[in-house]
């Protein structure tokens, strides 16, 4: 290649790269309104963003992987924690985590009720942005749980990051045992069951450990003061999934004013078949 040819190649490559870059930029801007759900940006969402910056939340947390890595990424937090939980947590973080046990404690910011409500609105808008699964491995809320399958499950202990929908999940087929399918639902549902519950005795997270939940269910439905509609283990578990406030776990970090912090949206986010599978899996946890 002589000098003239080299110059032509250099100019041609530069122009082609510039055209490609501009094309990709224009295409990105074309998709931004749909990817970011721009039509759902309300005054409350905007105020919530201002609250996020006012209290320097980014000094500890990340959104879309950007920020400090001292505390969990909150990009999808509203898909893993219900609004009631988030409101109670922001009012008094110390009621949920102990500094001596967890080594870190969110400071009391003394947010007003309006600030809390609007901040949750902002975080919910963030959670619904199509972020193309970025970051791929965010810092999750409650660390790792060792989830041990019951009878009919995977049969082996698997280290599962709380809130993850991919780590430690055993692939299943439609013709697999219903309990194995239920374990898959437990690990992949949104909001994530594993974001709050472990299957290890005594390993309570944002929700109580589900180890032995079937045994507890059998005892509860047989008690004289039981006020639910279930008459057996499966019915109790189903009722707990669809109507969590009907079965409040003791402890200030699980409910407030008679309302469970567990999301009550599984009746909409899970199919009837998935609920049956999840119940079948939980019923194995004796």
mmCIF file of C-alpha atoms in Angstrom:
data_model
loop_
_atom_site.group_PDB
_atom_site.id
_atom_site.type_symbol
_atom_site.label_atom_id
_atom_site.label_comp_id
_atom_site.label_asym_id
_atom_site.label_seq_id
_atom_site.Cartn_x
_atom_site.Cartn_y
_atom_site.Cartn_z
ATOM 1 C CA UNK A 1 0.000 0.000 0.000
ATOM 2 C CA UNK A 2 1.455 3.329 -1.065
ATOM 3 C CA UNK A 3 0.979 6.649 0.763
ATOM 4 C CA UNK A 4 -2.039 7.669 -1.301
ATOM 5 C CA UNK A 5 -3.774 4.364 -0.664
ATOM 6 C CA UNK A 6 -2.954 4.578 3.039
ATOM 7 C CA UNK A 7 -4.505 8.061 3.260
ATOM 8 C CA UNK A 8 -7.632 6.903 1.427
ATOM 9 C CA UNK A 9 -7.933 3.908 3.743
ATOM 10 C CA UNK A 10 -7.474 6.086 6.852
ATOM 11 C CA UNK A 11 -10.057 8.653 5.718
ATOM 12 C CA UNK A 12 -12.471 5.972 4.606
ATOM 13 C CA UNK A 13 -12.190 4.096 7.905
ATOM 14 C CA UNK A 14 -12.649 7.310 9.908
ATOM 15 C CA UNK A 15 -15.726 8.351 7.925
ATOM 16 C CA UNK A 16 -17.257 4.857 8.157
ATOM 17 C CA UNK A 17 -16.661 4.725 11.925
ATOM 18 C CA UNK A 18 -18.150 8.221 12.362
ATOM 19 C CA UNK A 19 -21.252 7.314 10.350
ATOM 20 C CA UNK A 20 -21.672 4.099 12.356
ATOM 21 C CA UNK A 21 -21.241 5.960 15.657
ATOM 22 C CA UNK A 22 -23.762 8.640 14.693
ATOM 23 C CA UNK A 23 -26.216 5.983 13.511
ATOM 24 C CA UNK A 24 -25.977 4.062 16.772
ATOM 25 C CA UNK A 25 -26.331 7.304 18.753
ATOM 26 C CA UNK A 26 -29.476 8.300 16.854
ATOM 27 C CA UNK A 27 -30.911 4.797 17.281
ATOM 28 C CA UNK A 28 -30.226 4.894 21.028
ATOM 29 C CA UNK A 29 -31.999 8.241 21.388
ATOM 30 C CA UNK A 30 -34.896 6.886 19.341
ATOM 31 C CA UNK A 31 -35.340 4.033 21.827
ATOM 32 C CA UNK A 32 -34.795 5.998 25.054
ATOM 33 C CA UNK A 33 -38.466 6.978 25.597
ATOM 34 C CA UNK A 34 -39.607 3.354 25.376
ATOM 35 C CA UNK A 35 -36.676 1.865 27.310
ATOM 36 C CA UNK A 36 -36.985 4.368 30.148
ATOM 37 C CA UNK A 37 -40.796 4.482 30.346
ATOM 38 C CA UNK A 38 -40.557 8.245 29.979
ATOM 39 C CA UNK A 39 -44.347 8.586 29.991
ATOM 40 C CA UNK A 40 -44.428 7.379 33.624
ATOM 41 C CA UNK A 41 -42.169 10.155 34.919
ATOM 42 C CA UNK A 42 -44.492 12.048 37.254
ATOM 43 C CA UNK A 43 -43.804 15.014 39.555
ATOM 44 C CA UNK A 44 -43.533 12.476 42.387
ATOM 45 C CA UNK A 45 -40.844 10.539 40.500
ATOM 46 C CA UNK A 46 -38.926 13.754 39.845
ATOM 47 C CA UNK A 47 -39.189 14.752 43.511
ATOM 48 C CA UNK A 48 -38.056 11.262 44.499
ATOM 49 C CA UNK A 49 -34.953 11.717 42.346
ATOM 50 C CA UNK A 50 -34.304 15.004 44.147
ATOM 51 C CA UNK A 51 -34.638 13.175 47.493
ATOM 52 C CA UNK A 52 -32.138 10.563 46.266
ATOM 53 C CA UNK A 53 -29.601 13.322 45.592
ATOM 54 C CA UNK A 54 -30.514 15.449 48.629
ATOM 55 C CA UNK A 55 -29.568 12.667 51.042
ATOM 56 C CA UNK A 56 -26.564 11.510 48.980
ATOM 57 C CA UNK A 57 -27.894 7.963 48.665
ATOM 58 C CA UNK A 58 -25.414 7.392 45.851
ATOM 59 C CA UNK A 59 -22.560 7.721 48.356
ATOM 60 C CA UNK A 60 -23.397 4.191 49.518
ATOM 61 C CA UNK A 61 -25.770 2.687 46.926
ATOM 62 C CA UNK A 62 -25.715 2.182 43.187
ATOM 63 C CA UNK A 63 -28.349 2.544 40.477
ATOM 64 C CA UNK A 64 -27.656 0.727 37.198
ATOM 65 C CA UNK A 65 -24.280 -0.173 38.706
ATOM 66 C CA UNK A 66 -23.260 3.488 39.069
ATOM 67 C CA UNK A 67 -22.418 4.885 42.488
ATOM 68 C CA UNK A 68 -20.634 3.640 45.577
ATOM 69 C CA UNK A 69 -20.341 -0.067 46.365
ATOM 70 C CA UNK A 70 -20.601 0.167 50.136
ATOM 71 C CA UNK A 71 -24.281 -0.842 50.150
ATOM 72 C CA UNK A 72 -26.590 -2.827 47.816
ATOM 73 C CA UNK A 73 -27.537 -1.843 44.282
ATOM 74 C CA UNK A 74 -31.119 -0.543 44.366
ATOM 75 C CA UNK A 75 -31.920 -0.731 40.651
ATOM 76 C CA UNK A 76 -34.535 -3.470 41.124
ATOM 77 C CA UNK A 77 -35.287 -3.005 44.826
ATOM 78 C CA UNK A 78 -39.042 -2.461 44.366
ATOM 79 C CA UNK A 79 -39.249 -5.798 42.570
ATOM 80 C CA UNK A 80 -37.792 -7.528 45.633
ATOM 81 C CA UNK A 81 -39.307 -5.514 48.472
ATOM 82 C CA UNK A 82 -42.909 -4.379 48.815
ATOM 83 C CA UNK A 83 -43.855 -0.735 49.377
ATOM 84 C CA UNK A 84 -44.908 -1.377 52.987
ATOM 85 C CA UNK A 85 -41.475 -2.847 53.763
ATOM 86 C CA UNK A 86 -39.609 0.008 52.089
ATOM 87 C CA UNK A 87 -41.657 2.625 53.922
ATOM 88 C CA UNK A 88 -41.033 1.004 57.298
ATOM 89 C CA UNK A 89 -37.349 0.502 56.527
ATOM 90 C CA UNK A 90 -36.770 4.125 55.542
ATOM 91 C CA UNK A 91 -38.524 5.315 58.693
ATOM 92 C CA UNK A 92 -36.213 3.302 60.949
ATOM 93 C CA UNK A 93 -33.416 1.229 59.321
ATOM 94 C CA UNK A 94 -32.118 0.104 62.716
ATOM 95 C CA UNK A 95 -35.284 -1.970 63.259
ATOM 96 C CA UNK A 96 -34.270 -4.222 60.370
ATOM 97 C CA UNK A 97 -30.499 -4.604 60.612
ATOM 98 C CA UNK A 98 -28.185 -4.685 63.584
ATOM 99 C CA UNK A 99 -24.811 -3.020 63.150
ATOM 100 C CA UNK A 100 -23.055 -5.554 65.376
ATOM 101 C CA UNK A 101 -24.482 -8.495 63.426
ATOM 102 C CA UNK A 102 -24.488 -7.122 59.882
ATOM 103 C CA UNK A 103 -21.463 -4.802 60.297
ATOM 104 C CA UNK A 104 -23.183 -2.070 58.333
ATOM 105 C CA UNK A 105 -26.171 0.042 59.189
ATOM 106 C CA UNK A 106 -28.001 2.580 57.073
ATOM 107 C CA UNK A 107 -28.003 5.916 58.929
ATOM 108 C CA UNK A 108 -31.274 7.403 60.157
ATOM 109 C CA UNK A 109 -32.049 10.116 57.614
ATOM 110 C CA UNK A 110 -35.300 11.333 59.210
ATOM 111 C CA UNK A 111 -37.085 11.531 55.876
ATOM 112 C CA UNK A 112 -40.577 12.986 55.838
ATOM 113 C CA UNK A 113 -43.490 10.754 54.801
ATOM 114 C CA UNK A 114 -43.728 12.643 51.497
ATOM 115 C CA UNK A 115 -40.029 12.142 50.829
ATOM 116 C CA UNK A 116 -40.303 8.417 51.582
ATOM 117 C CA UNK A 117 -43.325 7.988 49.312
ATOM 118 C CA UNK A 118 -41.781 9.897 46.415
ATOM 119 C CA UNK A 119 -38.395 8.186 46.794
ATOM 120 C CA UNK A 120 -40.145 4.812 46.475
ATOM 121 C CA UNK A 121 -41.942 6.140 43.369
ATOM 122 C CA UNK A 122 -38.570 7.087 41.889
ATOM 123 C CA UNK A 123 -37.040 3.702 42.717
ATOM 124 C CA UNK A 124 -40.066 1.965 41.193
ATOM 125 C CA UNK A 125 -39.592 3.959 37.991
ATOM 126 C CA UNK A 126 -35.913 2.957 37.983
ATOM 127 C CA UNK A 127 -36.864 -0.700 38.492
ATOM 128 C CA UNK A 128 -39.014 -0.636 35.354
ATOM 129 C CA UNK A 129 -36.365 0.851 33.078
ATOM 130 C CA UNK A 130 -35.137 -1.683 30.520
ATOM 131 C CA UNK A 131 -31.511 -1.702 31.629
ATOM 132 C CA UNK A 132 -30.530 -4.678 29.453
ATOM 133 C CA UNK A 133 -29.717 -6.706 32.603
ATOM 134 C CA UNK A 134 -27.036 -4.273 33.705
ATOM 135 C CA UNK A 135 -25.222 -4.625 36.019
ATOM 136 C CA UNK A 136 -24.935 -8.388 35.500
ATOM 137 C CA UNK A 137 -23.929 -9.100 39.125
ATOM 138 C CA UNK A 138 -25.183 -6.286 41.365
ATOM 139 C CA UNK A 139 -24.524 -6.172 45.101
ATOM 140 C CA UNK A 140 -27.719 -7.634 46.501
ATOM 141 C CA UNK A 141 -29.592 -6.762 49.640
ATOM 142 C CA UNK A 142 -29.124 -9.627 52.077
ATOM 143 C CA UNK A 143 -26.045 -11.449 50.818
ATOM 144 C CA UNK A 144 -26.008 -15.180 50.143
ATOM 145 C CA UNK A 145 -28.434 -17.835 51.340
ATOM 146 C CA UNK A 146 -27.747 -21.543 51.218
ATOM 147 C CA UNK A 147 -30.964 -22.936 49.812
ATOM 148 C CA UNK A 148 -31.398 -26.626 50.492
ATOM 149 C CA UNK A 149 -33.987 -28.459 48.446
ATOM 150 C CA UNK A 150 -36.549 -30.615 50.166
ATOM 151 C CA UNK A 151 -37.777 -33.993 48.974
ATOM 152 C CA UNK A 152 -38.413 -33.876 45.284
ATOM 153 C CA UNK A 153 -36.278 -30.776 44.819
ATOM 154 C CA UNK A 154 -32.832 -30.473 43.356
ATOM 155 C CA UNK A 155 -31.501 -32.694 46.116
ATOM 156 C CA UNK A 156 -28.350 -30.711 46.711
ATOM 157 C CA UNK A 157 -27.466 -27.546 48.556
ATOM 158 C CA UNK A 158 -26.814 -24.599 46.276
ATOM 159 C CA UNK A 159 -25.364 -21.237 47.205
ATOM 160 C CA UNK A 160 -27.864 -18.660 45.995
ATOM 161 C CA UNK A 161 -27.418 -14.923 46.157
ATOM 162 C CA UNK A 162 -30.458 -13.273 47.655
ATOM 163 C CA UNK A 163 -32.497 -11.585 44.983
ATOM 164 C CA UNK A 164 -30.764 -13.371 42.136
ATOM 165 C CA UNK A 165 -32.822 -14.890 39.366
ATOM 166 C CA UNK A 166 -29.931 -16.800 37.819
ATOM 167 C CA UNK A 167 -27.290 -17.774 40.361
ATOM 168 C CA UNK A 168 -27.648 -21.381 41.526
ATOM 169 C CA UNK A 169 -30.843 -22.071 39.569
ATOM 170 C CA UNK A 170 -31.145 -25.638 38.289
ATOM 171 C CA UNK A 171 -32.643 -25.833 34.762
ATOM 172 C CA UNK A 172 -35.997 -27.630 34.597
ATOM 173 C CA UNK A 173 -38.239 -29.085 31.902
ATOM 174 C CA UNK A 174 -42.019 -28.946 31.766
ATOM 175 C CA UNK A 175 -42.274 -32.689 32.464
ATOM 176 C CA UNK A 176 -40.127 -32.535 35.628
ATOM 177 C CA UNK A 177 -41.549 -33.342 39.054
ATOM 178 C CA UNK A 178 -43.943 -30.616 40.228
ATOM 179 C CA UNK A 179 -41.801 -30.011 43.326
ATOM 180 C CA UNK A 180 -38.681 -29.432 41.249
ATOM 181 C CA UNK A 181 -40.674 -27.004 39.112
ATOM 182 C CA UNK A 182 -41.821 -25.305 42.309
ATOM 183 C CA UNK A 183 -38.258 -24.877 43.512
ATOM 184 C CA UNK A 184 -37.467 -23.182 40.219
ATOM 185 C CA UNK A 185 -40.402 -20.818 40.756
ATOM 186 C CA UNK A 186 -39.128 -20.112 44.277
ATOM 187 C CA UNK A 187 -35.738 -19.100 42.899
ATOM 188 C CA UNK A 188 -36.892 -17.153 39.828
ATOM 189 C CA UNK A 189 -40.180 -15.456 40.767
ATOM 190 C CA UNK A 190 -40.440 -11.670 40.660
ATOM 191 C CA UNK A 191 -40.557 -10.322 43.313
ATOM 192 C CA UNK A 192 -37.932 -12.879 44.270
ATOM 193 C CA UNK A 193 -38.764 -15.290 47.086
ATOM 194 C CA UNK A 194 -35.030 -15.772 47.662
ATOM 195 C CA UNK A 195 -34.649 -12.019 48.098
ATOM 196 C CA UNK A 196 -36.265 -12.319 51.521
ATOM 197 C CA UNK A 197 -36.442 -15.985 52.550
ATOM 198 C CA UNK A 198 -33.798 -18.643 53.071
ATOM 199 C CA UNK A 199 -34.373 -22.368 53.388
ATOM 200 C CA UNK A 200 -31.794 -22.744 56.150
ATOM 201 C CA UNK A 201 -33.029 -23.057 59.756
ATOM 202 C CA UNK A 202 -32.509 -19.845 61.691
ATOM 203 C CA UNK A 203 -31.219 -17.883 58.694
ATOM 204 C CA UNK A 204 -33.821 -15.138 58.728
ATOM 205 C CA UNK A 205 -33.550 -12.344 56.196
ATOM 206 C CA UNK A 206 -36.075 -9.668 55.274
ATOM 207 C CA UNK A 207 -38.532 -12.514 55.761
ATOM 208 C CA UNK A 208 -38.361 -15.485 58.138
ATOM 209 C CA UNK A 209 -36.597 -18.691 57.135
ATOM 210 C CA UNK A 210 -38.940 -21.139 55.406
ATOM 211 C CA UNK A 211 -37.162 -24.180 56.815
ATOM 212 C CA UNK A 212 -39.873 -26.322 58.410
ATOM 213 C CA UNK A 213 -42.693 -24.167 57.041
ATOM 214 C CA UNK A 214 -44.803 -27.218 56.191
ATOM 215 C CA UNK A 215 -44.622 -28.488 59.770
ATOM 216 C CA UNK A 216 -45.536 -25.064 61.123
ATOM 217 C CA UNK A 217 -48.428 -24.825 58.667
ATOM 218 C CA UNK A 218 -49.825 -28.161 59.830
ATOM 219 C CA UNK A 219 -49.755 -27.002 63.450
ATOM 220 C CA UNK A 220 -51.266 -23.585 62.711
ATOM 221 C CA UNK A 221 -54.304 -24.809 60.770
ATOM 222 C CA UNK A 222 -55.094 -27.154 63.640
ATOM 223 C CA UNK A 223 -55.097 -24.452 66.313
ATOM 224 C CA UNK A 224 -58.413 -23.268 67.746
ATOM 225 C CA UNK A 225 -57.661 -19.583 67.118
ATOM 226 C CA UNK A 226 -56.745 -20.078 63.440
ATOM 227 C CA UNK A 227 -58.899 -17.645 61.449
ATOM 228 C CA UNK A 228 -57.903 -18.500 57.887
ATOM 229 C CA UNK A 229 -59.835 -20.524 55.341
ATOM 230 C CA UNK A 230 -57.296 -23.327 54.839
ATOM 231 C CA UNK A 231 -57.823 -26.823 56.201
ATOM 232 C CA UNK A 232 -54.511 -28.403 55.240
ATOM 233 C CA UNK A 233 -50.844 -27.600 54.635
ATOM 234 C CA UNK A 234 -51.226 -26.859 50.948
ATOM 235 C CA UNK A 235 -54.179 -24.563 51.556
ATOM 236 C CA UNK A 236 -52.311 -22.636 54.226
ATOM 237 C CA UNK A 237 -49.255 -22.187 51.999
ATOM 238 C CA UNK A 238 -51.408 -21.035 49.091
ATOM 239 C CA UNK A 239 -53.244 -18.592 51.329
ATOM 240 C CA UNK A 240 -49.942 -17.244 52.647
ATOM 241 C CA UNK A 241 -48.672 -16.618 49.120
ATOM 242 C CA UNK A 242 -51.800 -14.899 47.835
ATOM 243 C CA UNK A 243 -52.876 -13.123 51.044
ATOM 244 C CA UNK A 244 -49.717 -12.592 53.125
ATOM 245 C CA UNK A 245 -51.432 -10.241 55.581
ATOM 246 C CA UNK A 246 -53.721 -13.086 56.639
ATOM 247 C CA UNK A 247 -50.746 -14.813 58.285
ATOM 248 C CA UNK A 248 -48.471 -12.289 59.962
ATOM 249 C CA UNK A 249 -45.101 -13.467 61.210
ATOM 250 C CA UNK A 250 -44.170 -12.130 64.617
ATOM 251 C CA UNK A 251 -41.466 -9.483 64.635
ATOM 252 C CA UNK A 252 -41.385 -5.796 63.795
ATOM 253 C CA UNK A 253 -39.329 -6.319 60.654
ATOM 254 C CA UNK A 254 -41.980 -8.502 59.000
ATOM 255 C CA UNK A 255 -45.179 -6.459 59.329
ATOM 256 C CA UNK A 256 -46.661 -3.220 60.644
ATOM 257 C CA UNK A 257 -50.198 -2.182 61.559
ATOM 258 C CA UNK A 258 -51.571 -5.573 60.587
ATOM 259 C CA UNK A 259 -50.066 -5.466 57.074
ATOM 260 C CA UNK A 260 -47.376 -7.909 55.961
ATOM 261 C CA UNK A 261 -44.281 -6.535 54.253
ATOM 262 C CA UNK A 262 -44.449 -9.463 51.846
ATOM 263 C CA UNK A 263 -45.744 -8.331 48.418
ATOM 264 C CA UNK A 264 -49.360 -9.317 47.730
ATOM 265 C CA UNK A 265 -48.897 -9.375 43.957
ATOM 266 C CA UNK A 266 -48.092 -13.048 43.362
ATOM 267 C CA UNK A 267 -51.680 -13.705 42.309
ATOM 268 C CA UNK A 268 -50.971 -11.473 39.312
ATOM 269 C CA UNK A 269 -47.292 -12.183 38.626
ATOM 270 C CA UNK A 270 -47.551 -15.991 38.862
ATOM 271 C CA UNK A 271 -49.843 -18.267 36.903
ATOM 272 C CA UNK A 272 -52.174 -20.696 38.655
ATOM 273 C CA UNK A 273 -49.891 -23.535 37.588
ATOM 274 C CA UNK A 274 -46.817 -21.790 39.021
ATOM 275 C CA UNK A 275 -48.592 -21.212 42.332
ATOM 276 C CA UNK A 276 -49.475 -24.912 42.520
ATOM 277 C CA UNK A 277 -45.850 -25.810 41.793
ATOM 278 C CA UNK A 278 -44.561 -23.379 44.444
ATOM 279 C CA UNK A 279 -46.984 -24.759 47.028
ATOM 280 C CA UNK A 280 -45.887 -28.321 46.202
ATOM 281 C CA UNK A 281 -42.249 -27.368 46.770
ATOM 282 C CA UNK A 282 -42.863 -25.506 50.030
ATOM 283 C CA UNK A 283 -44.904 -28.456 51.321
ATOM 284 C CA UNK A 284 -41.724 -30.540 51.223
ATOM 285 C CA UNK A 285 -40.003 -28.289 53.765
ATOM 286 C CA UNK A 286 -40.779 -30.318 56.912
#
